[in-house]
mmCIF file of C-alpha atoms in Angstrom:
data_model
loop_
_atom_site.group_PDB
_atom_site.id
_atom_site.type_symbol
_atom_site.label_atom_id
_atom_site.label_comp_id
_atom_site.label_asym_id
_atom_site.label_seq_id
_atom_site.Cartn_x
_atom_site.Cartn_y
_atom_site.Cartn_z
ATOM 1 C CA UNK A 1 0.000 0.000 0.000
ATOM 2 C CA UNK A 2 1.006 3.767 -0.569
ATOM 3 C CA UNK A 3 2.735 3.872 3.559
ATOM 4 C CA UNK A 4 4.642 1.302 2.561
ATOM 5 C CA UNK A 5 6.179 2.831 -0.556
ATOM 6 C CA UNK A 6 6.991 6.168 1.845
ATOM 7 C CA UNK A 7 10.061 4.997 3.275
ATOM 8 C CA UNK A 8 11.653 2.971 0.473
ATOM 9 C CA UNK A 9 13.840 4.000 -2.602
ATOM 10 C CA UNK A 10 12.177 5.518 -5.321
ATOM 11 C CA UNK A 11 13.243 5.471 -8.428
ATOM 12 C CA UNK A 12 11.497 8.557 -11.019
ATOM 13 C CA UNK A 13 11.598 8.006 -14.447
ATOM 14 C CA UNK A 14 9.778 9.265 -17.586
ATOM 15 C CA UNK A 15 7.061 7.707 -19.522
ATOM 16 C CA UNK A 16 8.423 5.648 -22.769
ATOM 17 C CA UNK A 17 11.785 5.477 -20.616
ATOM 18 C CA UNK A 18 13.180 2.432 -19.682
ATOM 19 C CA UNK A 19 13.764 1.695 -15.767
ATOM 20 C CA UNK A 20 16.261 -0.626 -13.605
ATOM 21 C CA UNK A 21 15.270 -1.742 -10.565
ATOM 22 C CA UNK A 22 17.914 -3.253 -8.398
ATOM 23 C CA UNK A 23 17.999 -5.934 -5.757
ATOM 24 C CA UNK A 24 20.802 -7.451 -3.989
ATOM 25 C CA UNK A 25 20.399 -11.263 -2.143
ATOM 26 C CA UNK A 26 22.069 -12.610 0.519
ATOM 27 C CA UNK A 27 21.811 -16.321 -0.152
ATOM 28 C CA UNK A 28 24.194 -18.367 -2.455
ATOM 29 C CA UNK A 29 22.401 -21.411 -2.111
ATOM 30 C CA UNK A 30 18.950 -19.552 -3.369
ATOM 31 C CA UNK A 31 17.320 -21.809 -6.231
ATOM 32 C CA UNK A 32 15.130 -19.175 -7.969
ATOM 33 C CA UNK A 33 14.763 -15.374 -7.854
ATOM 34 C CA UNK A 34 11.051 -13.595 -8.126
ATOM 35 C CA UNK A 35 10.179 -9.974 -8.598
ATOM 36 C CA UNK A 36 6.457 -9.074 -7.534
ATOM 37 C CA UNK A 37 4.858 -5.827 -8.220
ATOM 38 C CA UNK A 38 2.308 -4.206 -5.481
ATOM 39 C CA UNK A 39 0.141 -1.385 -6.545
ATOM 40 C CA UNK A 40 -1.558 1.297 -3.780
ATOM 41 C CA UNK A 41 -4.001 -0.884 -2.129
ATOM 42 C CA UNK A 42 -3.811 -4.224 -3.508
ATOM 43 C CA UNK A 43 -1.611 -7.336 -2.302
ATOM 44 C CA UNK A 44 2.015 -8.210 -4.130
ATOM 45 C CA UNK A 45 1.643 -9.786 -7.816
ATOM 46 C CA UNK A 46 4.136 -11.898 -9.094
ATOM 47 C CA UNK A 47 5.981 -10.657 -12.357
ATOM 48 C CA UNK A 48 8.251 -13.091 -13.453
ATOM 49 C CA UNK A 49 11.337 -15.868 -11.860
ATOM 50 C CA UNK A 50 14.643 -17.034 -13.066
ATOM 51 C CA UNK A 51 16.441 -19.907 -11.779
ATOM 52 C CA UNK A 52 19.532 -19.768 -10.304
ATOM 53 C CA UNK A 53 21.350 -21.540 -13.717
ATOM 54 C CA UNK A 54 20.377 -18.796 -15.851
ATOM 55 C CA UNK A 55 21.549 -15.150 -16.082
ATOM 56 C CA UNK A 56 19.101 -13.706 -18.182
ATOM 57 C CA UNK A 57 15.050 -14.416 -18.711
ATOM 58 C CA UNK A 58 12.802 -12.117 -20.660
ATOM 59 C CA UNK A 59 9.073 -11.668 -20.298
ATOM 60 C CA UNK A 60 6.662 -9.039 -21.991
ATOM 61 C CA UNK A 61 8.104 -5.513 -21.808
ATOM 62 C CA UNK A 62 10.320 -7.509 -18.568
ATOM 63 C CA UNK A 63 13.686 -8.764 -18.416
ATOM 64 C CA UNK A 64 15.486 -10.079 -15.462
ATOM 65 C CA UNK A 65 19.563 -10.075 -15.223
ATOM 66 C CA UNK A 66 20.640 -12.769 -12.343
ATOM 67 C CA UNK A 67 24.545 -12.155 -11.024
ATOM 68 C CA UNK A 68 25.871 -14.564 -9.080
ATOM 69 C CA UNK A 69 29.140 -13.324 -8.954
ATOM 70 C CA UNK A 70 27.974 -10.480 -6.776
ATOM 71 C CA UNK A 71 24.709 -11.705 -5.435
ATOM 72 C CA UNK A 72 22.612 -9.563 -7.452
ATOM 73 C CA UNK A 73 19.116 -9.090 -9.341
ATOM 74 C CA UNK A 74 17.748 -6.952 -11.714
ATOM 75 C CA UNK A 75 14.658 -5.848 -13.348
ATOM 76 C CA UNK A 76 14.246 -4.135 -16.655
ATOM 77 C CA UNK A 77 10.821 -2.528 -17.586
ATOM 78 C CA UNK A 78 11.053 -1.213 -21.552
ATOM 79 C CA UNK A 79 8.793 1.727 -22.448
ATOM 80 C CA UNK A 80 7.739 2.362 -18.723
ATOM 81 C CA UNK A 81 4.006 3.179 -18.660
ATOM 82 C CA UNK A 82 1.964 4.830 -15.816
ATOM 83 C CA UNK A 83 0.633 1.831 -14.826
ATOM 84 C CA UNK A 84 4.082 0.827 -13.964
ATOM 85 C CA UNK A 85 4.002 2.441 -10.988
ATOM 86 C CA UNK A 86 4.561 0.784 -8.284
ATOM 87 C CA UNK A 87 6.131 -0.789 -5.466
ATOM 88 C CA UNK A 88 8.522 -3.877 -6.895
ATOM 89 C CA UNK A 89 9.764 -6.880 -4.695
ATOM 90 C CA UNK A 90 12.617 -9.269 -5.589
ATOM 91 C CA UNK A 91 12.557 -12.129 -3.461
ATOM 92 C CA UNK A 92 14.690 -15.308 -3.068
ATOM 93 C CA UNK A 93 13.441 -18.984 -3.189
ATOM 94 C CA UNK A 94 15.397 -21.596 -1.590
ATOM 95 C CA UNK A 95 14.299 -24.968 -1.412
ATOM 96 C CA UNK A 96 15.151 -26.408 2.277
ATOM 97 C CA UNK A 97 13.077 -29.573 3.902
ATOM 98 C CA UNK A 98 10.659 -30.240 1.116
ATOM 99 C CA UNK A 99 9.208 -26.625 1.273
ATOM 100 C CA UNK A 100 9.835 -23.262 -0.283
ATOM 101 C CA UNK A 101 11.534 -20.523 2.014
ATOM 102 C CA UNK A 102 10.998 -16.942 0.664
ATOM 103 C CA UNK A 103 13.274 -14.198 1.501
ATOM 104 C CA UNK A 104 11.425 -10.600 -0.002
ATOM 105 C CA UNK A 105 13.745 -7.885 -0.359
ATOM 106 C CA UNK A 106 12.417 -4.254 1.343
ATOM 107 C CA UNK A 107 11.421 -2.937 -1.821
ATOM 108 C CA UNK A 108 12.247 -0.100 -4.672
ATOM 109 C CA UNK A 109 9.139 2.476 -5.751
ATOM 110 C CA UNK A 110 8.738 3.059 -9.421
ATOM 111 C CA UNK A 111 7.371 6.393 -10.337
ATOM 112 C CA UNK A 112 6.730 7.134 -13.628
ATOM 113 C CA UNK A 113 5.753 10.833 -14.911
ATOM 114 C CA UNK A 114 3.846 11.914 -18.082
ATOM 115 C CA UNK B 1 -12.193 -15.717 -10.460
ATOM 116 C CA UNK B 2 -8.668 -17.591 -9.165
ATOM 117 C CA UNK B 3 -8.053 -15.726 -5.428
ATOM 118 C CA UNK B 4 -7.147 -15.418 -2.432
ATOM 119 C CA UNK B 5 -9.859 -13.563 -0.020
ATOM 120 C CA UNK B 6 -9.496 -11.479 3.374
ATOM 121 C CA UNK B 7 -11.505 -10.445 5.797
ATOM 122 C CA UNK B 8 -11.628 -7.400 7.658
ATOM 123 C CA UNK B 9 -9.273 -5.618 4.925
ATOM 124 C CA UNK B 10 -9.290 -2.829 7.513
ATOM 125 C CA UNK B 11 -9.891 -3.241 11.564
ATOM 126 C CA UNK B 12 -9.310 -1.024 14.478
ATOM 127 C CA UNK B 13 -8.546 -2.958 17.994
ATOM 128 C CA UNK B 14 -7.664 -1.852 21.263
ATOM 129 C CA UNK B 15 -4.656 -3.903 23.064
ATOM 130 C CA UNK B 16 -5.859 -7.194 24.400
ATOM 131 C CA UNK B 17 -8.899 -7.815 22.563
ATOM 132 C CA UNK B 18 -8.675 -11.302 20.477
ATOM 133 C CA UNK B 19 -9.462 -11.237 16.975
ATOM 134 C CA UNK B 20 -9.053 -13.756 13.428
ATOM 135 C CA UNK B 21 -8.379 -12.335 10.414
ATOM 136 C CA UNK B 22 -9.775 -14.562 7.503
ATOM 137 C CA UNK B 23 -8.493 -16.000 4.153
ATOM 138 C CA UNK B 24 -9.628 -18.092 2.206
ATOM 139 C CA UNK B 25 -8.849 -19.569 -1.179
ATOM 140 C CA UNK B 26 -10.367 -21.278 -4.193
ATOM 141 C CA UNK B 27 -7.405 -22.438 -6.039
ATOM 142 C CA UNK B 28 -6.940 -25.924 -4.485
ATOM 143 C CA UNK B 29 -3.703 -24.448 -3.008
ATOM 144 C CA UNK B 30 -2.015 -26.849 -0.393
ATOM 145 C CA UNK B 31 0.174 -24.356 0.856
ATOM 146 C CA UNK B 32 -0.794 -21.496 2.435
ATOM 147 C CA UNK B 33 1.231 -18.522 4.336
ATOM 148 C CA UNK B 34 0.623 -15.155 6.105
ATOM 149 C CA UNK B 35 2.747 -12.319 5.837
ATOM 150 C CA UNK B 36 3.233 -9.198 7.443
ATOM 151 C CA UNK B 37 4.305 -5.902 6.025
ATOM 152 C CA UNK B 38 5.821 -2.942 7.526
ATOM 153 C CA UNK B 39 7.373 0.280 6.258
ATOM 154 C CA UNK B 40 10.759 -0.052 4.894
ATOM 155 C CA UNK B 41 10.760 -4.000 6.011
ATOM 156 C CA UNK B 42 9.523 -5.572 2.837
ATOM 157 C CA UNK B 43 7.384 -8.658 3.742
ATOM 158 C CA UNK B 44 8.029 -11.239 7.055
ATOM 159 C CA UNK B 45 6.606 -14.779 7.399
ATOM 160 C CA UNK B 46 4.354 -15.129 10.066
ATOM 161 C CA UNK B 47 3.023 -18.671 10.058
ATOM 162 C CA UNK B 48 3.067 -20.726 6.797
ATOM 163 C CA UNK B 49 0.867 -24.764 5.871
ATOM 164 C CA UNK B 50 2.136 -26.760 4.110
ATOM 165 C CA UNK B 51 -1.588 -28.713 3.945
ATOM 166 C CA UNK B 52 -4.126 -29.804 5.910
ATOM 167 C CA UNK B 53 -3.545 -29.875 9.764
ATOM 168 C CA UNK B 54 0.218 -28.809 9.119
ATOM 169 C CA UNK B 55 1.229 -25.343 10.109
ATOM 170 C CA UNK B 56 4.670 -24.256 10.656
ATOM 171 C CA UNK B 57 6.545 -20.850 12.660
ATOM 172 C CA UNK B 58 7.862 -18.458 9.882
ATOM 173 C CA UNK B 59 10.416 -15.767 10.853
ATOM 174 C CA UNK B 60 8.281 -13.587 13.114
ATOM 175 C CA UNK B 61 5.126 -16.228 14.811
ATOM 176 C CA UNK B 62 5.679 -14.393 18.435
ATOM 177 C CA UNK B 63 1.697 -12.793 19.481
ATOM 178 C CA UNK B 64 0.575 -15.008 16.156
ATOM 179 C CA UNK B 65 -1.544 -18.164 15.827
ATOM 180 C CA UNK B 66 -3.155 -20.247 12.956
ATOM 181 C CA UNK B 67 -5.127 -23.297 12.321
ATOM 182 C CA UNK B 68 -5.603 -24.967 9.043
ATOM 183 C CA UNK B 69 -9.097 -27.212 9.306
ATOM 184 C CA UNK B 70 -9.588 -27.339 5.981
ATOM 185 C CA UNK B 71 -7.775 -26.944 2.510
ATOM 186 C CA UNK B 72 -8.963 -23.518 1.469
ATOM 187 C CA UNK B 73 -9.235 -21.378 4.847
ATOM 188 C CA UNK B 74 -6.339 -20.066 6.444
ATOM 189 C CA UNK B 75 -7.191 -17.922 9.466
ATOM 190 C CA UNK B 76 -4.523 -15.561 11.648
ATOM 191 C CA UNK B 77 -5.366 -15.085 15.369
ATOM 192 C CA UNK B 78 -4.249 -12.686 16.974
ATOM 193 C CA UNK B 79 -4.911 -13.840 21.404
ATOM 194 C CA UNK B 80 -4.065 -11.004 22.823
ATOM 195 C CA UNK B 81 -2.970 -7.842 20.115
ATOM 196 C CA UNK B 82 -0.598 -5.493 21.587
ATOM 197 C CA UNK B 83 0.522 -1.864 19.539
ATOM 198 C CA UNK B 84 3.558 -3.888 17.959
ATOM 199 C CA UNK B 85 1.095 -5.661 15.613
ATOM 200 C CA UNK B 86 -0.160 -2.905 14.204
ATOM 201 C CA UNK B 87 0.451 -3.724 10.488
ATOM 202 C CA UNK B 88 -0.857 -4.528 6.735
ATOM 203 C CA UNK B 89 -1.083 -8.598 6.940
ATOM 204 C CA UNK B 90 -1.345 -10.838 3.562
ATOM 205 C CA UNK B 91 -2.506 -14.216 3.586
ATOM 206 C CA UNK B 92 -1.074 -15.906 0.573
ATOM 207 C CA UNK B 93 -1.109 -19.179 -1.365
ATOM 208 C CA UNK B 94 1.283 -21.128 -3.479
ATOM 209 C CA UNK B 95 0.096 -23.722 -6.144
ATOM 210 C CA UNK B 96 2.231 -26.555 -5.054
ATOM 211 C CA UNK B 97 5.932 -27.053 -3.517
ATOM 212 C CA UNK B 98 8.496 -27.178 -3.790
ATOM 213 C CA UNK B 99 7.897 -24.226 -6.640
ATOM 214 C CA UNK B 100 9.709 -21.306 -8.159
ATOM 215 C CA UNK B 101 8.233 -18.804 -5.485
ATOM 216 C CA UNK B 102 4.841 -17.775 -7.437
ATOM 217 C CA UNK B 103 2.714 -17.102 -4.467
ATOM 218 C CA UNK B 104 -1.208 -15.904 -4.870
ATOM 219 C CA UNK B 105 -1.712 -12.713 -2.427
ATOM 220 C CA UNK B 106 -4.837 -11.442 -0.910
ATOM 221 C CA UNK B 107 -5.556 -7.661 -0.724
ATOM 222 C CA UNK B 108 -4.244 -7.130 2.570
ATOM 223 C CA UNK B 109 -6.179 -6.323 6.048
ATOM 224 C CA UNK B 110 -4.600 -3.213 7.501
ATOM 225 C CA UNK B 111 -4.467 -3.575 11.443
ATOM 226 C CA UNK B 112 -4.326 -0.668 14.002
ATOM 227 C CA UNK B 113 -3.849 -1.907 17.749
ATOM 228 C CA UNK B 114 -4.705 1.119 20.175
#
């Protein structure tokens, strides 16, 4: 929700820009990588995943970059749109016992101006 | 509609007075999970279910219970709520596990402890 987004990083861009949104995880052993997307009001969405093999996955208008070298994420938008905006989530999925173990990162906001 | 449902999304308590918050889901999901999310914090596992009659501690249970009777209802109880819980809580649900970290979020139920 929007008191959430108050005290993170924000990161402005223009509309028909292109924004990075970085993430840095603490977990070598993580198996995949997640970003969500939470707009004012509504609960987290998921966006797209990578697995830890794979340095590069591209969705629509999304890519994510995975380094392992230095334990970090990233998200690409292309053509950033207002209904980018946002609050967006990385989070890091290890598998441990037969379950899933999340780790969400605190969060970048993504504001986009006309 | 696929989703995952809350109820109160907003409730104002005074300190001591029990309450449940409610989620449900009609997805089939086995696992379910509740969340917590405060400013600058990202999101912190409460309790998480792996199925039926199987509920685990996440990272922060303490002031926290759950109980999973059945498949699609997940409900958080709070015994005795003090200020400290005052918070935006998601209830979530994953399709099955171990997965690539695609959880299902509710809307969120905003909680202010007096």
């Amino acid at each position: 929700g929007e008191s959430v987004g108050l005290h993170l990083p924000t990161l402005s861009v223009q509309e028909g820009d292109n924004s990075i949104i970085n993430c840095a995880y603490s977990n070598s052993a993580s198996d995949y990588f997640i970003w969500y997307k939470q707009e004012s009001g509504k609960g987290p969405q998921f966006i797209i995943d990578i697995r830890s093999n794979m340095d590069k996955r591209q969705g629509q208008r999304v890519t994510v970059l995975l380094n392992k070298t230095v334990k970090h994420l990233s998200l690409q938008i292309a053509a950033t749109q207002p209904g980018d905006s946002a609050v967006y989530f990385c989070a890091e999925n290890l598998f441990s016992g037969g379950y899933n173990k999340l780790i969400f990162g605190a969060g970048t906001r993504l504001a986009v101006h006309p | 509609e696929a989703q995952v449902t809350q109820n109160p999304r907003y409730l104002i308590t005074v300190t001591g007075k029990k309450l449940t918050v409610t989620c449900s889901q009609n997805m089939n999901h086995e696992y379910m999970s509740w969340y917590r999310q405060d400013p600058g914090l990202g999101l912190r596992q409460i309790y998480y279910s792996m199925n039926v009659e199987v509920t685990d501690k996440g990272d922060v249970p303490e002031g926290y219970k759950v109980s999973r009777k059945e498949k699609r209802n997940f409900p958080l109880i709070l015994e005795s709520p003090s200020p400290n819980q005052t918070s935006l809580y998601f209830c979530a649900s994953m399709g099955w596990v171990p997965n690539t970290g695609e959880l299902f979020f509710g809307e969120g139920s905003r909680l202010t402890v007096l």
